[in-house]
Amino acid sequence: MKTYDRIEKQVVLRAPVERVWHALTNIQEFAQWFGVKLDHPFAPGRAITGSFEGGFDQDEIERYQASLGLQPAAIRQPLPHEVFCTVERMEAPRLFSFRWVPFGIDADCDPGQEPTTLVEFQLEPIPEGTRLTITESGFERVPAHRRERAFMMNDGGWSAQADNIRRHVEGA
């Protein structure tokens, strides 16, 4: 039986740790590569609100779910200035973490009641630049009817976001 608890992605970025740290923790830069405009700067303990620009395409998401072998499910468009995450830790320039509701646009999700997962960005200087490790853990707490879908959608999402931040910091 497959378990759905932890996602881990690593990417080598041809940029110094300080550059990657700024891309992760400055909300204007975060918006450029992640695709969400945040309302307040990141700070430990702060709930961060924001707005996704352009919304989400229901048909495209259903096709993607089907390609993963999932039963396609409806989504809900997030409201403007909805809580995006709550910052846990900021240990410059090595660790940034926050909690959020995984695949929170799932129509079966009640963001106000759902348990969160922990997202961690760990930065390590290496000769080529920076090794960024993105980890999301805690899916075992997600309600059973959503767990596999939330895990698989976020797994694909983190692969895309690792590529987005690579392009952003490398200027490609």
Tab-separated table of N, CA and C in Angstrom:
chain	number	residue	atom	x	y	z
A	1	MET	N	0.841	-1.177	0.000
A	1	MET	CA	0.000	0.000	0.000
A	1	MET	C	0.891	1.247	0.000
A	2	LYS	N	0.641	2.138	-0.942
A	2	LYS	CA	1.424	3.358	-1.049
A	2	LYS	C	1.024	4.331	0.057
A	3	THR	N	2.030	4.961	0.673
A	3	THR	CA	1.737	5.981	1.678
A	3	THR	C	1.927	7.352	1.047
A	4	TYR	N	1.128	8.262	1.497
A	4	TYR	CA	1.168	9.627	0.984
A	4	TYR	C	1.455	10.549	2.156
A	5	ASP	N	2.743	10.722	2.472
A	5	ASP	CA	3.057	11.578	3.606
A	5	ASP	C	4.053	12.671	3.304
A	6	ARG	N	5.042	12.422	2.470
A	6	ARG	CA	6.138	13.373	2.336
A	6	ARG	C	6.542	13.531	0.873
A	7	ILE	N	6.634	14.783	0.448
A	7	ILE	CA	7.139	15.126	-0.879
A	7	ILE	C	8.500	15.772	-0.672
A	8	GLU	N	9.476	15.376	-1.470
A	8	GLU	CA	10.778	16.034	-1.413
A	8	GLU	C	11.293	16.234	-2.830
A	9	LYS	N	11.675	17.464	-3.130
A	9	LYS	CA	12.251	17.822	-4.428
A	9	LYS	C	13.571	18.519	-4.169
A	10	GLN	N	14.570	18.217	-4.985
A	10	GLN	CA	15.845	18.922	-4.917
A	10	GLN	C	16.146	19.505	-6.281
A	11	VAL	N	16.696	20.699	-6.257
A	11	VAL	CA	17.098	21.349	-7.494
A	11	VAL	C	18.401	22.097	-7.229
A	12	VAL	N	19.324	22.000	-8.181
A	12	VAL	CA	20.562	22.759	-8.110
A	12	VAL	C	20.331	24.050	-8.882
A	13	LEU	N	20.563	25.159	-8.184
A	13	LEU	CA	20.359	26.484	-8.766
A	13	LEU	C	21.713	27.139	-8.965
A	14	ARG	N	21.954	27.616	-10.149
A	14	ARG	CA	23.220	28.276	-10.443
A	14	ARG	C	23.107	29.742	-10.019
A	15	ALA	N	23.012	29.905	-8.698
A	15	ALA	CA	22.904	31.223	-8.076
A	15	ALA	C	23.354	31.078	-6.628
A	16	PRO	N	23.911	32.156	-6.058
A	16	PRO	CA	24.355	32.073	-4.661
A	16	PRO	C	23.174	31.926	-3.693
A	17	VAL	N	23.464	31.373	-2.521
A	17	VAL	CA	22.436	31.149	-1.498
A	17	VAL	C	21.670	32.434	-1.194
A	18	GLU	N	22.371	33.552	-1.090
A	18	GLU	CA	21.701	34.817	-0.746
A	18	GLU	C	20.677	35.210	-1.808
A	19	ARG	N	20.979	34.949	-3.071
A	19	ARG	CA	20.052	35.258	-4.167
A	19	ARG	C	18.811	34.380	-4.058
A	20	VAL	N	19.000	33.092	-3.791
A	20	VAL	CA	17.876	32.162	-3.665
A	20	VAL	C	17.036	32.526	-2.442
A	21	TRP	N	17.693	32.862	-1.338
A	21	TRP	CA	16.973	33.267	-0.129
A	21	TRP	C	16.053	34.453	-0.428
A	22	HIS	N	16.578	35.432	-1.131
A	22	HIS	CA	15.783	36.622	-1.471
A	22	HIS	C	14.588	36.234	-2.354
A	23	ALA	N	14.786	35.351	-3.308
A	23	ALA	CA	13.691	34.906	-4.184
A	23	ALA	C	12.603	34.174	-3.403
A	24	LEU	N	13.005	33.465	-2.348
A	24	LEU	CA	12.042	32.729	-1.529
A	24	LEU	C	11.300	33.617	-0.547
A	25	THR	N	11.965	34.611	0.016
A	25	THR	CA	11.395	35.323	1.168
A	25	THR	C	10.965	36.754	0.897
A	26	ASN	N	11.292	37.301	-0.245
A	26	ASN	CA	10.810	38.628	-0.619
A	26	ASN	C	9.488	38.427	-1.360
A	27	ILE	N	8.402	39.027	-0.867
A	27	ILE	CA	7.091	38.690	-1.438
A	27	ILE	C	6.928	39.123	-2.893
A	28	GLN	N	7.618	40.185	-3.320
A	28	GLN	CA	7.522	40.569	-4.730
A	28	GLN	C	8.189	39.518	-5.623
A	29	GLU	N	9.342	39.032	-5.192
A	29	GLU	CA	10.020	37.991	-5.970
A	29	GLU	C	9.263	36.670	-5.891
A	30	PHE	N	8.773	36.318	-4.711
A	30	PHE	CA	7.990	35.092	-4.547
A	30	PHE	C	6.816	35.096	-5.527
A	31	ALA	N	6.149	36.232	-5.657
A	31	ALA	CA	5.004	36.357	-6.570
A	31	ALA	C	5.402	36.058	-8.010
A	32	GLN	N	6.585	36.476	-8.401
A	32	GLN	CA	7.021	36.300	-9.787
A	32	GLN	C	7.183	34.836	-10.164
A	33	TRP	N	7.739	34.031	-9.284
A	33	TRP	CA	7.964	32.631	-9.665
A	33	TRP	C	6.864	31.705	-9.176
A	34	PHE	N	6.182	32.052	-8.062
A	34	PHE	CA	5.161	31.154	-7.521
A	34	PHE	C	3.781	31.415	-8.107
A	35	GLY	N	3.488	32.676	-8.444
A	35	GLY	CA	2.205	32.994	-9.062
A	35	GLY	C	1.118	33.431	-8.097
A	36	VAL	N	1.498	33.899	-6.897
A	36	VAL	CA	0.517	34.412	-5.939
A	36	VAL	C	1.033	35.756	-5.433
A	37	LYS	N	0.166	36.758	-5.480
A	37	LYS	CA	0.519	38.092	-4.977
A	37	LYS	C	0.158	38.145	-3.502
A	38	LEU	N	1.163	38.311	-2.655
A	38	LEU	CA	0.957	38.286	-1.211
A	38	LEU	C	0.760	39.700	-0.676
A	39	ASP	N	-0.022	39.790	0.410
A	39	ASP	CA	-0.409	41.090	0.955
A	39	ASP	C	0.563	41.641	1.992
A	40	HIS	N	1.352	40.787	2.630
A	40	HIS	CA	2.237	41.225	3.715
A	40	HIS	C	3.561	40.481	3.617
A	41	PRO	N	4.641	41.078	4.120
A	41	PRO	CA	5.926	40.380	4.126
A	41	PRO	C	5.875	39.133	5.009
A	42	PHE	N	6.698	38.161	4.658
A	42	PHE	CA	6.832	36.960	5.476
A	42	PHE	C	7.459	37.331	6.820
A	43	ALA	N	6.924	36.755	7.891
A	43	ALA	CA	7.488	36.902	9.234
A	43	ALA	C	7.027	35.705	10.056
A	44	PRO	N	7.903	35.137	10.874
A	44	PRO	CA	7.514	33.968	11.673
A	44	PRO	C	6.245	34.244	12.491
A	45	GLY	N	5.320	33.277	12.410
A	45	GLY	CA	4.056	33.372	13.136
A	45	GLY	C	2.964	34.125	12.417
A	46	ARG	N	3.274	34.780	11.317
A	46	ARG	CA	2.294	35.600	10.602
A	46	ARG	C	1.501	34.762	9.600
A	47	ALA	N	0.183	34.928	9.628
A	47	ALA	CA	-0.674	34.361	8.586
A	47	ALA	C	-0.589	35.305	7.390
A	48	ILE	N	-0.227	34.772	6.247
A	48	ILE	CA	-0.014	35.562	5.039
A	48	ILE	C	-1.205	35.376	4.106
A	49	THR	N	-1.822	36.479	3.731
A	49	THR	CA	-2.926	36.428	2.777
A	49	THR	C	-2.409	36.818	1.400
A	50	GLY	N	-3.184	36.450	0.394
A	50	GLY	CA	-2.776	36.781	-0.961
A	50	GLY	C	-3.848	36.436	-1.963
A	51	SER	N	-3.530	36.700	-3.219
A	51	SER	CA	-4.465	36.467	-4.319
A	51	SER	C	-3.725	35.810	-5.473
A	52	PHE	N	-4.331	34.755	-6.021
A	52	PHE	CA	-3.787	34.118	-7.210
A	52	PHE	C	-4.289	34.907	-8.412
A	53	GLU	N	-3.373	35.308	-9.247
A	53	GLU	CA	-3.753	36.108	-10.402
A	53	GLU	C	-4.210	35.191	-11.533
A	54	GLY	N	-5.374	35.479	-12.065
A	54	GLY	CA	-5.888	34.718	-13.193
A	54	GLY	C	-6.731	33.514	-12.830
A	55	GLY	N	-6.738	33.111	-11.592
A	55	GLY	CA	-7.548	31.955	-11.201
A	55	GLY	C	-6.978	30.652	-11.721
A	56	PHE	N	-7.783	29.624	-11.611
A	56	PHE	CA	-7.376	28.280	-12.020
A	56	PHE	C	-8.360	27.750	-13.050
A	57	ASP	N	-7.864	27.010	-14.022
A	57	ASP	CA	-8.674	26.456	-15.098
A	57	ASP	C	-9.183	25.072	-14.688
A	58	GLN	N	-10.487	24.975	-14.426
A	58	GLN	CA	-11.115	23.721	-13.976
A	58	GLN	C	-10.834	22.580	-14.962
A	59	ASP	N	-11.023	22.818	-16.250
A	59	ASP	CA	-10.830	21.759	-17.246
A	59	ASP	C	-9.378	21.271	-17.286
A	60	GLU	N	-8.447	22.213	-17.224
A	60	GLU	CA	-7.033	21.845	-17.249
A	60	GLU	C	-6.666	21.012	-16.012
A	61	ILE	N	-7.180	21.402	-14.866
A	61	ILE	CA	-6.886	20.667	-13.633
A	61	ILE	C	-7.524	19.280	-13.672
A	62	GLU	N	-8.726	19.170	-14.197
A	62	GLU	CA	-9.362	17.850	-14.320
A	62	GLU	C	-8.575	16.946	-15.263
A	63	ARG	N	-8.077	17.499	-16.379
A	63	ARG	CA	-7.252	16.703	-17.304
A	63	ARG	C	-5.973	16.235	-16.617
A	64	TYR	N	-5.363	17.135	-15.856
A	64	TYR	CA	-4.136	16.764	-15.151
A	64	TYR	C	-4.416	15.669	-14.121
A	65	GLN	N	-5.501	15.808	-13.371
A	65	GLN	CA	-5.863	14.775	-12.396
A	65	GLN	C	-6.052	13.423	-13.091
A	66	ALA	N	-6.753	13.417	-14.209
A	66	ALA	CA	-6.982	12.171	-14.951
A	66	ALA	C	-5.648	11.580	-15.427
A	67	SER	N	-4.699	12.445	-15.847
A	67	SER	CA	-3.399	11.953	-16.309
A	67	SER	C	-2.620	11.280	-15.179
A	68	LEU	N	-2.934	11.631	-13.931
A	68	LEU	CA	-2.289	11.020	-12.771
A	68	LEU	C	-3.017	9.767	-12.295
A	69	GLY	N	-4.115	9.420	-12.986
A	69	GLY	CA	-4.896	8.264	-12.579
A	69	GLY	C	-5.892	8.569	-11.469
A	70	LEU	N	-6.123	9.855	-11.215
A	70	LEU	CA	-7.074	10.267	-10.190
A	70	LEU	C	-8.448	10.477	-10.801
A	71	GLN	N	-9.480	10.261	-10.017
A	71	GLN	CA	-10.828	10.628	-10.436
A	71	GLN	C	-10.883	12.160	-10.452
A	72	PRO	N	-11.138	12.778	-11.614
A	72	PRO	CA	-11.181	14.244	-11.643
A	72	PRO	C	-12.215	14.795	-10.660
A	73	ALA	N	-11.813	15.833	-9.957
A	73	ALA	CA	-12.662	16.441	-8.939
A	73	ALA	C	-12.721	17.946	-9.166
A	74	ALA	N	-13.815	18.523	-8.745
A	74	ALA	CA	-14.024	19.963	-8.900
A	74	ALA	C	-13.067	20.748	-8.002
A	75	ILE	N	-12.839	21.993	-8.398
A	75	ILE	CA	-12.038	22.905	-7.591
A	75	ILE	C	-12.901	24.101	-7.214
A	76	ARG	N	-12.416	24.857	-6.250
A	76	ARG	CA	-13.041	26.135	-5.914
A	76	ARG	C	-11.994	27.210	-6.166
A	77	GLN	N	-12.418	28.299	-6.737
A	77	GLN	CA	-11.487	29.406	-6.963
A	77	GLN	C	-11.222	30.087	-5.623
A	78	PRO	N	-9.956	30.284	-5.251
A	78	PRO	CA	-9.672	30.952	-3.977
A	78	PRO	C	-10.151	32.401	-4.014
A	79	LEU	N	-10.624	32.859	-2.888
A	79	LEU	CA	-11.065	34.240	-2.773
A	79	LEU	C	-9.855	35.162	-2.726
A	80	PRO	N	-10.006	36.403	-3.226
A	80	PRO	CA	-8.897	37.356	-3.091
A	80	PRO	C	-8.581	37.577	-1.611
A	81	HIS	N	-7.318	37.701	-1.311
A	81	HIS	CA	-6.834	37.986	0.043
A	81	HIS	C	-7.172	36.880	1.041
A	82	GLU	N	-7.285	35.668	0.538
A	82	GLU	CA	-7.494	34.490	1.383
A	82	GLU	C	-6.146	34.104	2.015
A	83	VAL	N	-6.176	33.435	3.166
A	83	VAL	CA	-4.930	33.000	3.793
A	83	VAL	C	-4.227	32.012	2.864
A	84	PHE	N	-2.978	32.318	2.566
A	84	PHE	CA	-2.139	31.470	1.726
A	84	PHE	C	-1.336	30.511	2.602
A	85	CYS	N	-0.726	31.039	3.661
A	85	CYS	CA	0.111	30.220	4.529
A	85	CYS	C	0.316	30.929	5.860
A	86	THR	N	0.874	30.194	6.810
A	86	THR	CA	1.333	30.783	8.065
A	86	THR	C	2.810	30.436	8.202
A	87	VAL	N	3.621	31.464	8.330
A	87	VAL	CA	5.070	31.276	8.379
A	87	VAL	C	5.456	30.606	9.697
A	88	GLU	N	6.293	29.596	9.598
A	88	GLU	CA	6.836	28.899	10.768
A	88	GLU	C	8.196	29.482	11.152
A	89	ARG	N	9.187	29.296	10.253
A	89	ARG	CA	10.564	29.675	10.581
A	89	ARG	C	11.217	30.408	9.418
A	90	MET	N	12.091	31.351	9.785
A	90	MET	CA	12.937	32.047	8.818
A	90	MET	C	14.323	32.138	9.446
A	91	GLU	N	15.219	31.267	9.006
A	91	GLU	CA	16.586	31.234	9.519
A	91	GLU	C	17.525	31.551	8.359
A	92	ALA	N	17.678	32.850	8.098
A	92	ALA	CA	18.437	33.325	6.942
A	92	ALA	C	19.880	32.854	7.013
A	93	PRO	N	20.447	32.474	5.911
A	93	PRO	CA	19.822	32.196	4.619
A	93	PRO	C	19.685	30.699	4.356
A	94	ARG	N	19.302	29.924	5.361
A	94	ARG	CA	19.320	28.469	5.207
A	94	ARG	C	17.960	27.777	5.249
A	95	LEU	N	16.995	28.317	6.001
A	95	LEU	CA	15.720	27.612	6.166
A	95	LEU	C	14.555	28.582	6.205
A	96	PHE	N	13.560	28.311	5.380
A	96	PHE	CA	12.299	29.059	5.361
A	96	PHE	C	11.201	28.009	5.361
A	97	SER	N	10.229	28.168	6.265
A	97	SER	CA	9.143	27.184	6.293
A	97	SER	C	7.811	27.844	6.603
A	98	PHE	N	6.763	27.207	6.096
A	98	PHE	CA	5.405	27.663	6.390
A	98	PHE	C	4.460	26.486	6.399
A	99	ARG	N	3.270	26.721	6.938
A	99	ARG	CA	2.190	25.734	6.928
A	99	ARG	C	1.100	26.252	6.015
A	100	TRP	N	0.460	25.306	5.311
A	100	TRP	CA	-0.676	25.656	4.471
A	100	TRP	C	-1.585	24.456	4.310
A	101	VAL	N	-2.730	24.693	3.696
A	101	VAL	CA	-3.664	23.610	3.397
A	101	VAL	C	-3.261	23.040	2.041
A	102	PRO	N	-2.873	21.752	1.980
A	102	PRO	CA	-2.434	21.180	0.713
A	102	PRO	C	-3.582	21.046	-0.277
A	103	PHE	N	-3.299	21.422	-1.516
A	103	PHE	CA	-4.298	21.455	-2.586
A	103	PHE	C	-5.601	22.061	-2.048
A	104	GLY	N	-5.447	23.247	-1.490
A	104	GLY	CA	-6.555	23.953	-0.854
A	104	GLY	C	-7.642	24.418	-1.791
A	105	ILE	N	-7.427	24.291	-3.112
A	105	ILE	CA	-8.484	24.670	-4.059
A	105	ILE	C	-9.432	23.511	-4.346
A	106	ASP	N	-9.178	22.358	-3.760
A	106	ASP	CA	-10.052	21.188	-3.897
A	106	ASP	C	-11.442	21.561	-3.378
A	107	ALA	N	-12.480	21.338	-4.175
A	107	ALA	CA	-13.843	21.674	-3.753
A	107	ALA	C	-14.269	20.881	-2.523
A	108	ASP	N	-13.631	19.731	-2.283
A	108	ASP	CA	-13.941	18.915	-1.095
A	108	ASP	C	-13.215	19.408	0.153
A	109	CYS	N	-12.481	20.494	0.043
A	109	CYS	CA	-11.673	21.009	1.144
A	109	CYS	C	-12.384	22.171	1.829
A	110	ASP	N	-12.361	22.170	3.141
A	110	ASP	CA	-12.834	23.305	3.932
A	110	ASP	C	-11.591	23.937	4.557
A	111	PRO	N	-11.018	24.968	3.901
A	111	PRO	CA	-9.736	25.509	4.357
A	111	PRO	C	-9.727	25.953	5.825
A	112	GLY	N	-10.849	26.377	6.348
A	112	GLY	CA	-10.894	26.815	7.729
A	112	GLY	C	-10.827	25.681	8.738
A	113	GLN	N	-11.114	24.460	8.295
A	113	GLN	CA	-11.150	23.308	9.194
A	113	GLN	C	-10.066	22.264	8.910
A	114	GLU	N	-9.450	22.363	7.772
A	114	GLU	CA	-8.515	21.327	7.324
A	114	GLU	C	-7.153	21.442	8.020
A	115	PRO	N	-6.530	20.310	8.365
A	115	PRO	CA	-5.175	20.366	8.915
A	115	PRO	C	-4.182	20.822	7.847
A	116	THR	N	-3.080	21.370	8.304
A	116	THR	CA	-2.073	21.888	7.384
A	116	THR	C	-0.906	20.908	7.240
A	117	THR	N	-0.145	21.131	6.185
A	117	THR	CA	1.129	20.443	6.003
A	117	THR	C	2.233	21.467	6.205
A	118	LEU	N	3.447	20.976	6.427
A	118	LEU	CA	4.610	21.834	6.618
A	118	LEU	C	5.438	21.840	5.339
A	119	VAL	N	5.688	23.040	4.811
A	119	VAL	CA	6.534	23.219	3.629
A	119	VAL	C	7.848	23.824	4.105
A	120	GLU	N	8.957	23.169	3.733
A	120	GLU	CA	10.285	23.656	4.130
A	120	GLU	C	11.155	23.838	2.893
A	121	PHE	N	11.838	24.963	2.864
A	121	PHE	CA	12.836	25.244	1.836
A	121	PHE	C	14.183	25.284	2.551
A	122	GLN	N	15.064	24.337	2.225
A	122	GLN	CA	16.391	24.292	2.822
A	122	GLN	C	17.412	24.626	1.736
A	123	LEU	N	18.293	25.571	2.036
A	123	LEU	CA	19.295	26.033	1.094
A	123	LEU	C	20.676	25.606	1.568
A	124	GLU	N	21.453	25.074	0.633
A	124	GLU	CA	22.805	24.624	0.955
A	124	GLU	C	23.755	25.126	-0.125
A	125	PRO	N	24.807	25.860	0.275
A	125	PRO	CA	25.775	26.291	-0.743
A	125	PRO	C	26.562	25.092	-1.264
A	126	ILE	N	26.730	25.054	-2.560
A	126	ILE	CA	27.519	24.006	-3.222
A	126	ILE	C	28.366	24.699	-4.293
A	127	PRO	N	29.381	24.046	-4.816
A	127	PRO	CA	30.235	24.707	-5.810
A	127	PRO	C	29.464	25.281	-7.008
A	128	GLU	N	28.388	24.620	-7.428
A	128	GLU	CA	27.626	25.085	-8.580
A	128	GLU	C	26.703	26.257	-8.246
A	129	GLY	N	26.485	26.538	-6.946
A	129	GLY	CA	25.567	27.598	-6.531
A	129	GLY	C	24.848	27.221	-5.249
A	130	THR	N	23.597	26.765	-5.397
A	130	THR	CA	22.775	26.421	-4.229
A	130	THR	C	21.994	25.148	-4.501
A	131	ARG	N	22.008	24.244	-3.516
A	131	ARG	CA	21.105	23.099	-3.570
A	131	ARG	C	19.878	23.497	-2.749
A	132	LEU	N	18.723	23.538	-3.407
A	132	LEU	CA	17.462	23.844	-2.742
A	132	LEU	C	16.687	22.543	-2.584
A	133	THR	N	16.334	22.231	-1.344
A	133	THR	CA	15.499	21.073	-1.054
A	133	THR	C	14.152	21.593	-0.582
A	134	ILE	N	13.103	21.190	-1.292
A	134	ILE	CA	11.730	21.562	-0.947
A	134	ILE	C	11.065	20.307	-0.393
A	135	THR	N	10.567	20.393	0.830
A	135	THR	CA	9.914	19.260	1.474
A	135	THR	C	8.533	19.695	1.943
A	136	GLU	N	7.539	18.876	1.671
A	136	GLU	CA	6.200	19.083	2.238
A	136	GLU	C	5.834	17.801	2.965
A	137	SER	N	5.516	17.929	4.242
A	137	SER	CA	5.224	16.753	5.058
A	137	SER	C	3.951	16.969	5.872
A	138	GLY	N	3.398	15.840	6.312
A	138	GLY	CA	2.207	15.894	7.158
A	138	GLY	C	0.923	15.509	6.449
A	139	PHE	N	1.035	14.881	5.291
A	139	PHE	CA	-0.163	14.495	4.546
A	139	PHE	C	-0.997	13.445	5.278
A	140	GLU	N	-0.381	12.730	6.242
A	140	GLU	CA	-1.156	11.718	6.967
A	140	GLU	C	-2.299	12.355	7.751
A	141	ARG	N	-2.228	13.655	7.988
A	141	ARG	CA	-3.293	14.350	8.721
A	141	ARG	C	-4.433	14.822	7.808
A	142	VAL	N	-4.188	14.818	6.499
A	142	VAL	CA	-5.212	15.248	5.539
A	142	VAL	C	-6.340	14.219	5.551
A	143	PRO	N	-7.604	14.658	5.532
A	143	PRO	CA	-8.706	13.690	5.527
A	143	PRO	C	-8.527	12.640	4.427
A	144	ALA	N	-8.847	11.407	4.756
A	144	ALA	CA	-8.608	10.268	3.862
A	144	ALA	C	-9.196	10.468	2.477
A	145	HIS	N	-10.378	11.085	2.377
A	145	HIS	CA	-11.018	11.246	1.073
A	145	HIS	C	-10.270	12.224	0.165
A	146	ARG	N	-9.334	13.003	0.700
A	146	ARG	CA	-8.568	13.976	-0.086
A	146	ARG	C	-7.072	13.683	-0.141
A	147	ARG	N	-6.599	12.781	0.684
A	147	ARG	CA	-5.155	12.614	0.887
A	147	ARG	C	-4.397	12.310	-0.407
A	148	GLU	N	-4.800	11.295	-1.141
A	148	GLU	CA	-4.068	10.931	-2.358
A	148	GLU	C	-4.099	12.069	-3.373
A	149	ARG	N	-5.259	12.686	-3.568
A	149	ARG	CA	-5.376	13.779	-4.542
A	149	ARG	C	-4.502	14.969	-4.119
A	150	ALA	N	-4.555	15.357	-2.841
A	150	ALA	CA	-3.737	16.482	-2.365
A	150	ALA	C	-2.251	16.173	-2.544
A	151	PHE	N	-1.840	14.962	-2.193
A	151	PHE	CA	-0.446	14.568	-2.318
A	151	PHE	C	0.001	14.620	-3.781
A	152	MET	N	-0.744	13.990	-4.654
A	152	MET	CA	-0.322	13.898	-6.055
A	152	MET	C	-0.356	15.265	-6.746
A	153	MET	N	-1.353	16.080	-6.435
A	153	MET	CA	-1.415	17.418	-7.043
A	153	MET	C	-0.256	18.284	-6.536
A	154	ASN	N	0.056	18.207	-5.248
A	154	ASN	CA	1.170	18.997	-4.730
A	154	ASN	C	2.513	18.454	-5.192
A	155	ASP	N	2.628	17.135	-5.360
A	155	ASP	CA	3.864	16.566	-5.876
A	155	ASP	C	4.166	17.156	-7.259
A	156	GLY	N	3.181	17.162	-8.127
A	156	GLY	CA	3.364	17.774	-9.446
A	156	GLY	C	3.590	19.272	-9.350
A	157	GLY	N	2.886	19.914	-8.428
A	157	GLY	CA	3.046	21.351	-8.233
A	157	GLY	C	4.455	21.724	-7.804
A	158	TRP	N	5.041	20.951	-6.891
A	158	TRP	CA	6.402	21.263	-6.440
A	158	TRP	C	7.426	21.003	-7.538
A	159	SER	N	7.182	20.032	-8.401
A	159	SER	CA	8.089	19.844	-9.546
A	159	SER	C	8.071	21.091	-10.425
A	160	ALA	N	6.876	21.609	-10.691
A	160	ALA	CA	6.749	22.822	-11.508
A	160	ALA	C	7.365	24.028	-10.805
A	161	GLN	N	7.140	24.162	-9.493
A	161	GLN	CA	7.674	25.323	-8.767
A	161	GLN	C	9.198	25.265	-8.664
A	162	ALA	N	9.773	24.068	-8.553
A	162	ALA	CA	11.238	23.946	-8.545
A	162	ALA	C	11.800	24.467	-9.862
A	163	ASP	N	11.141	24.158	-10.970
A	163	ASP	CA	11.572	24.661	-12.267
A	163	ASP	C	11.350	26.175	-12.358
A	164	ASN	N	10.231	26.664	-11.817
A	164	ASN	CA	9.955	28.108	-11.844
A	164	ASN	C	11.023	28.894	-11.096
A	165	ILE	N	11.382	28.447	-9.890
A	165	ILE	CA	12.393	29.210	-9.144
A	165	ILE	C	13.754	29.086	-9.813
A	166	ARG	N	14.033	27.954	-10.421
A	166	ARG	CA	15.317	27.823	-11.149
A	166	ARG	C	15.388	28.866	-12.258
A	167	ARG	N	14.340	28.941	-13.072
A	167	ARG	CA	14.315	29.936	-14.161
A	167	ARG	C	14.409	31.356	-13.599
A	168	HIS	N	13.724	31.607	-12.492
A	168	HIS	CA	13.698	32.949	-11.911
A	168	HIS	C	15.084	33.376	-11.429
A	169	VAL	N	15.756	32.551	-10.648
A	169	VAL	CA	17.053	32.981	-10.082
A	169	VAL	C	18.196	32.886	-11.083
A	170	GLU	N	18.039	32.034	-12.085
A	170	GLU	CA	19.102	31.912	-13.084
A	170	GLU	C	18.903	32.864	-14.256
A	171	GLY	N	17.736	33.518	-14.279
A	171	GLY	CA	17.468	34.479	-15.354
A	171	GLY	C	17.213	33.815	-16.694
A	172	ALA	N	16.877	32.518	-16.671
A	172	ALA	CA	16.654	31.781	-17.935
A	172	ALA	C	15.243	31.993	-18.463
